[in-house]
Amino acid sequence: EKVIAAGYNHPREIIAVIRPQNATTCSTSLLDKRYIVKDDDLEMAMEIYHLPGSKDHPRAKLIYKKLKKPSSCNSINGLYIFQLSEETSMFTKSGVYSFIFSVRCRDSTVIKHESRITVRPNSNTRHWQLSCDADWSADNAVVDIRLGMPVRCLAARSHDLYGNGIPFLDVHKAVITILGGDDILAQVKDIKVDLSTDLLTLYIRDFLFKTNKLDRVRPNYEAMLKISLSDSELSHPCKVKPGLPSTINMDMSLAWEKNLTPGEVIDDALLEVLDHCGNHVEEGMELIVNTVGLSFVDKCGPVRKVNSEGFVDLRGMLKVVSGFGSEACLTIFHHKKKIFNRTFQIAIRNLKAVKVPESCPAGTFLENIIFEVSDCDGVIDESIHGLQHTLSIRSNQLKDVQGAQYAFEHGRCVLPRAQVPNEPGTVSFVAYHTHFSDLETIIQVPILQVRVNSENDFEPICSYPTSSLSSQDLLSPSQLASCQSVRYIEDALRKVSDEIESIDSNIRSEEEMIKFLDSQKKSVENRIASLKDEIGHRVGAKEITRHKIEENVGTAAAVLCNLSNHKAYEPGRSFKDEVVGIVALLGTVANRDLSRMLSVYLGEDNMLAVVCKTQDAANYFEKYDTEGNVDIRFGIHQEAAKLGVPISRRFPIICLDEIRPYNGDVFWNIRQKKLNLPFPHSKTHKGFRGLAVNLINLSAENLEIITSSGHGLRETLFYRLFGELQVYETRNDMRQAMPHLRNGAISLDGGIIKGDGMLLLGYSDPEIIFPVMPDAPDILEDPEDVFTKVKKMNAEKSVLETVENKIRKAEENRQKLVMKRNKKKRKFDEMAEVMSQPSGSQLDQYHPVSQ
């Protein structure tokens, strides 16, 4: 028996002879004529068998068989010569080759001889094969590795030129290196390895690479994977891709978050997207960019791709749509994970009038009132300029300027002329930026009655007719000074009286403004109350559930809700045809405890299940390519991609026509058409609330949904989900009724029994629950109408807050004016008291200063 290496050149012919019994190989040469049996009637058979493993392998394969008569060669007779062609694939496959020679003698006995040759793999021609997850179907495929994702199983084999596996001997650890040219990009040392039972496959399991050098091999990420063993090394091409987006750096070189203004297009929004190791993520990675107070100029939606440099380029793509003094927010998601959030302050600007008359005569004109837009420091914003920046006036009193627009020039605007009413009082008007209505100011100007002077207009405070004076009453020179003091006090009294009148006029103006603002407040409050009534509790409950479903990004239910909100359906046959809805939105219940427990019983997958009428409708949701993978360019996956929220998990679809319906009686005479199920107990058990299938309330619209066989949602969908599930008040009530349970039971305090012998313990508070409505729902409004009304109500609340702030400010102004008037009145009273004193007693202190 001999051992050779695979690929050994086999002989072209094999010569066999028959020896007499007295011949021995040790005493004679191989072709000694004296010891060769010569019998032309004998035939010799040669069979060659290949045993793929050891010589005891049970599945030997016959690869050669021939019969030969004796012949002669070089004057030697009795030779049995077997020719082997060059094409014979002998000694290429490892294993044992068995040569069996047999001759049937004249007496029918059979002489046999066997020779064995063992062929070992040829280690001098070693080739390597590497695969992820031991999948050898793709021969020598490039190994894909992503940072942050563990390599679950890397399998290595080696074989010779002829495909014979070369076993691994004495291998316990390995070092794995990723090379980018001559550079070491990453390395993991002392990794434990496993060997298969036949020692032909090396397994390296569960290891991670970390490196921040992948930009060196960007954008193809082509590298070499080298595995170093104790006695050998193998190299294999690989692609090492960056990890998933983890960090976003924003180019803030111009600090634009401090200078954003409404209507501005941001020129320097460049987002650098890095993985957890600091490498730029690969080109084409999709991120969802959500904005508040900003909009996309290109109208391409929130899904944005990373460019070849590892950036999301939003330069020139974002426009500020929030008003002055508000905030803008940029939030970025990768699938469900939020990886970036930044809030920016929109520039604060104030609109003020810098030249307003203190008062205006009735029937005349307000002229050249100057308005300025300035920042917090009072600096005029000269960028408020041009036709896109105009000032408007809102007032019921200034009819000639109502609706007119006046252009700003470098932050300033002039109201040239506005006629005031003919009656005295206060004219109030609101001046505001036409496009940014939150930039406004309220102007109040007292309107004074035009007075015609006459000799009887003013009656002197002190009058002494000369005709009534005696000679004793005539003033001496010393008394003349006292008379001058009297005239001075009279002038001072008149001046203080005018000031008090002016303050009184301002007080009345503030009171009129407060009255006007109170009227505005009541009007806004009435509008808010009306909107609340229109939206209603019922719609709110369903919209809360709808909103929770939309937050489950990556689910088919969320995609359907988004499509419903945006009405993004295209004409023609599509997956949405004959879609009934989402389980969680097809029914309501009377209280939150029942809603929570029914949702826990069904589980989130069933609550988010899509319900359609037929199997054909379900077939339009998705299709598969030739390899069985989901085709993301079809059905709901295509729509999900357009919305930027790819579906990342399986989702159930319930086909109503395929459900075996409840076949008992139905209470057709009641509005909810409940099932006439047999009572589960011989007598009413304590705490029994009813059967879950009948505790679900259906809207009038959903009551009209029927299958092709004429069955409704309660008979199909909800009977399929709940069966004869019983509902009890407490766990103790439920346990007492266990002998009478068929499909399980729930209790409102958290107990769940699912079928025979299965309890569900613990506590959970699901996010997705049935809408809670105290009574059976009516037809609900269109979701888009509800959304519009909610948005309008929020806007009205902002207006209400503004009006309340203005009322508070007017009240403060009025209080200040009252205090100022009281002070002036005290001064007036003091001076009037002096005038009432006898002449000369206290006048000296009010004597005018001589010039």
Short mmCIF file of C-alpha atoms in Angstrom, two decimals, residues 164-356:
data_model
loop_
_atom_site.label_atom_id
_atom_site.label_comp_id
_atom_site.label_asym_id
_atom_site.label_seq_id
_atom_site.Cartn_x
_atom_site.Cartn_y
_atom_site.Cartn_z
CA ASN A 164 -9.72 18.01 -2.62
CA GLY A 165 -10.38 19.55 0.79
CA ILE A 166 -7.24 20.11 2.85
CA PRO A 167 -7.91 19.60 6.55
CA PHE A 168 -6.97 22.17 9.20
CA LEU A 169 -4.62 20.72 11.79
CA ASP A 170 -3.81 22.13 15.22
CA VAL A 171 -5.64 25.46 14.70
CA HIS A 172 -7.13 27.22 17.75
CA LYS A 173 -6.89 30.98 17.15
CA ALA A 174 -6.74 33.38 14.24
CA VAL A 175 -5.87 37.00 13.48
CA ILE A 176 -8.07 38.80 10.96
CA THR A 177 -6.74 41.87 9.19
CA ILE A 178 -8.38 44.17 6.66
CA LEU A 179 -5.87 45.68 4.25
CA GLY A 180 -6.40 48.66 1.98
CA GLY A 181 -3.39 48.31 -0.27
CA ASP A 182 -0.46 48.23 2.14
CA ASP A 183 -2.37 50.01 4.91
CA ILE A 184 -3.90 48.11 7.80
CA LEU A 185 -7.45 49.42 8.09
CA ALA A 186 -8.60 47.17 10.92
CA GLN A 187 -7.43 44.12 12.84
CA VAL A 188 -8.93 41.70 15.33
CA LYS A 189 -6.52 39.44 17.24
CA ASP A 190 -6.79 36.16 19.13
CA ILE A 191 -10.16 35.12 17.75
CA LYS A 192 -11.17 31.65 18.80
CA VAL A 193 -12.03 29.30 15.95
CA ASP A 194 -14.09 26.13 15.56
CA LEU A 195 -13.48 23.22 13.21
CA SER A 196 -16.04 20.98 11.55
CA THR A 197 -16.00 17.29 12.47
CA ASP A 198 -14.16 16.43 9.25
CA LEU A 199 -11.61 19.22 9.94
CA LEU A 200 -12.20 20.64 6.47
CA THR A 201 -14.03 23.84 7.48
CA LEU A 202 -12.78 26.55 9.79
CA TYR A 203 -15.44 28.68 11.51
CA ILE A 204 -14.80 32.16 12.94
CA ARG A 205 -17.86 33.48 14.73
CA ASP A 206 -19.25 36.73 16.15
CA PHE A 207 -16.56 39.34 15.77
CA LEU A 208 -16.63 43.08 15.08
CA PHE A 209 -14.35 45.44 13.23
CA LYS A 210 -13.70 49.00 14.33
CA THR A 211 -11.84 51.55 12.24
CA ASN A 212 -12.01 55.20 11.30
CA LYS A 213 -9.93 54.76 8.13
CA LEU A 214 -12.59 53.71 5.62
CA ASP A 215 -12.45 57.04 3.80
CA ARG A 216 -9.13 55.76 2.36
CA VAL A 217 -10.99 53.12 0.33
CA ARG A 218 -14.05 55.26 -0.44
CA PRO A 219 -16.18 55.07 -2.58
CA ASN A 220 -15.83 51.38 -3.56
CA TYR A 221 -14.70 50.19 -0.11
CA GLU A 222 -12.70 47.37 -1.75
CA ALA A 223 -10.11 45.75 0.50
CA MET A 224 -8.44 42.42 1.26
CA LEU A 225 -9.40 40.23 4.18
CA LYS A 226 -6.41 38.32 5.53
CA ILE A 227 -6.80 35.44 7.99
CA SER A 228 -3.58 34.44 9.70
CA LEU A 229 -3.41 30.95 11.22
CA SER A 230 -0.59 29.24 13.05
CA ASP A 231 0.67 27.46 9.92
CA SER A 232 -0.79 29.40 7.01
CA GLU A 233 -2.42 32.58 5.77
CA LEU A 234 -5.30 33.19 3.43
CA SER A 235 -6.43 36.37 1.68
CA HIS A 236 -9.78 37.09 0.11
CA PRO A 237 -11.34 40.19 -1.47
CA CYS A 238 -13.90 41.97 0.67
CA LYS A 239 -15.93 45.14 0.90
CA VAL A 240 -15.86 46.92 4.23
CA LYS A 241 -18.70 49.41 4.39
CA PRO A 242 -19.18 52.11 7.01
CA GLY A 243 -21.68 51.62 9.79
CA LEU A 244 -25.16 53.08 9.91
CA PRO A 245 -25.56 56.85 10.36
CA SER A 246 -24.84 57.75 13.97
CA THR A 247 -23.62 61.34 14.11
CA ILE A 248 -24.31 64.42 12.02
CA ASN A 249 -22.07 67.45 12.04
CA MET A 250 -23.54 70.64 10.70
CA ASP A 251 -21.44 73.28 9.02
CA MET A 252 -22.07 76.30 11.21
CA SER A 253 -19.25 78.44 9.80
CA LEU A 254 -21.57 81.40 9.29
CA ALA A 255 -23.53 80.86 12.52
CA TRP A 256 -26.67 81.15 10.47
CA GLU A 257 -28.87 79.93 13.27
CA LYS A 258 -28.56 83.40 14.82
CA ASN A 259 -29.44 85.28 11.66
CA LEU A 260 -32.34 83.41 10.10
CA THR A 261 -35.08 85.62 8.79
CA PRO A 262 -38.48 84.65 7.35
CA GLY A 263 -38.36 83.96 3.62
CA GLU A 264 -34.60 83.46 3.63
CA VAL A 265 -33.12 80.57 1.63
CA ILE A 266 -30.25 79.05 3.62
CA ASP A 267 -27.09 78.75 1.55
CA ASP A 268 -24.75 76.89 3.90
CA ALA A 269 -26.74 73.93 5.27
CA LEU A 270 -24.26 71.09 4.74
CA LEU A 271 -24.69 67.98 6.89
CA GLU A 272 -21.71 65.68 7.43
CA VAL A 273 -22.98 62.16 8.14
CA LEU A 274 -20.70 59.83 10.13
CA ASP A 275 -21.00 56.32 11.51
CA HIS A 276 -20.20 55.41 15.12
CA CYS A 277 -16.48 55.12 14.28
CA GLY A 278 -16.20 58.49 12.56
CA ASN A 279 -16.26 57.30 8.94
CA HIS A 280 -18.40 59.07 6.38
CA VAL A 281 -21.36 56.81 5.59
CA GLU A 282 -21.67 55.31 2.14
CA GLU A 283 -23.17 57.13 -0.80
CA GLY A 284 -26.88 56.65 -1.34
CA MET A 285 -27.77 56.11 2.32
CA GLU A 286 -31.26 57.53 2.85
CA LEU A 287 -32.15 59.81 5.74
CA ILE A 288 -35.48 61.37 6.67
CA VAL A 289 -35.09 65.12 7.23
CA ASN A 290 -38.08 66.54 9.09
CA THR A 291 -38.45 70.28 9.35
CA VAL A 292 -40.50 72.67 11.45
CA GLY A 293 -40.52 76.30 10.39
CA LEU A 294 -38.50 75.38 7.30
CA SER A 295 -39.57 74.04 3.91
CA PHE A 296 -37.78 72.39 1.01
CA VAL A 297 -37.39 74.65 -1.99
CA ASP A 298 -37.20 71.71 -4.42
CA LYS A 299 -40.48 70.17 -3.12
CA CYS A 300 -38.86 66.71 -3.15
CA GLY A 301 -39.97 65.68 0.32
CA PRO A 302 -38.07 64.67 3.45
CA VAL A 303 -36.11 61.68 2.08
CA ARG A 304 -32.55 62.81 1.34
CA LYS A 305 -29.56 60.78 0.18
CA VAL A 306 -25.93 61.00 1.25
CA ASN A 307 -23.68 62.16 -1.60
CA SER A 308 -20.34 60.72 -2.71
CA GLU A 309 -18.48 62.79 -0.12
CA GLY A 310 -20.55 61.55 2.81
CA PHE A 311 -22.68 64.70 3.14
CA VAL A 312 -26.34 65.53 2.82
CA ASP A 313 -26.20 68.69 0.79
CA LEU A 314 -29.07 71.00 1.69
CA ARG A 315 -27.39 74.18 0.48
CA GLY A 316 -30.00 76.35 -1.16
CA MET A 317 -32.69 73.76 -0.35
CA LEU A 318 -34.16 75.11 2.90
CA LYS A 319 -36.38 78.16 3.16
CA VAL A 320 -37.44 79.79 6.42
CA VAL A 321 -41.24 79.86 6.65
CA SER A 322 -41.74 80.66 10.36
CA GLY A 323 -42.33 84.20 11.45
CA PHE A 324 -40.04 86.59 13.30
CA GLY A 325 -39.26 85.59 16.88
CA SER A 326 -40.34 81.98 16.42
CA GLU A 327 -38.19 78.84 16.18
CA ALA A 328 -37.23 76.47 13.39
CA CYS A 329 -36.24 72.86 13.95
CA LEU A 330 -34.31 70.31 11.91
CA THR A 331 -34.70 66.65 12.94
CA ILE A 332 -33.08 63.76 11.08
CA PHE A 333 -33.98 60.07 11.33
CA HIS A 334 -32.43 56.93 9.97
CA HIS A 335 -35.33 54.50 9.93
CA LYS A 336 -36.83 54.94 13.41
CA LYS A 337 -33.72 56.27 15.14
CA LYS A 338 -33.35 60.00 15.67
CA ILE A 339 -29.72 60.91 15.04
CA PHE A 340 -29.86 64.70 14.85
CA ASN A 341 -31.97 67.48 16.28
CA ARG A 342 -31.23 71.18 16.15
CA THR A 343 -33.46 74.12 17.01
CA PHE A 344 -32.76 77.55 15.54
CA GLN A 345 -34.01 80.92 16.69
CA ILE A 346 -35.60 83.01 13.98
CA ALA A 347 -34.43 86.59 14.21
CA ILE A 348 -36.46 88.78 16.55
CA ARG A 349 -37.75 91.94 14.92
CA ASN A 350 -39.98 94.71 16.26
CA LEU A 351 -42.23 97.00 14.28
CA LYS A 352 -42.68 100.39 15.87
CA ALA A 353 -43.93 103.83 14.93
CA VAL A 354 -41.32 106.48 15.59
CA LYS A 355 -43.30 109.60 14.65
CA VAL A 356 -46.88 109.59 15.88
#
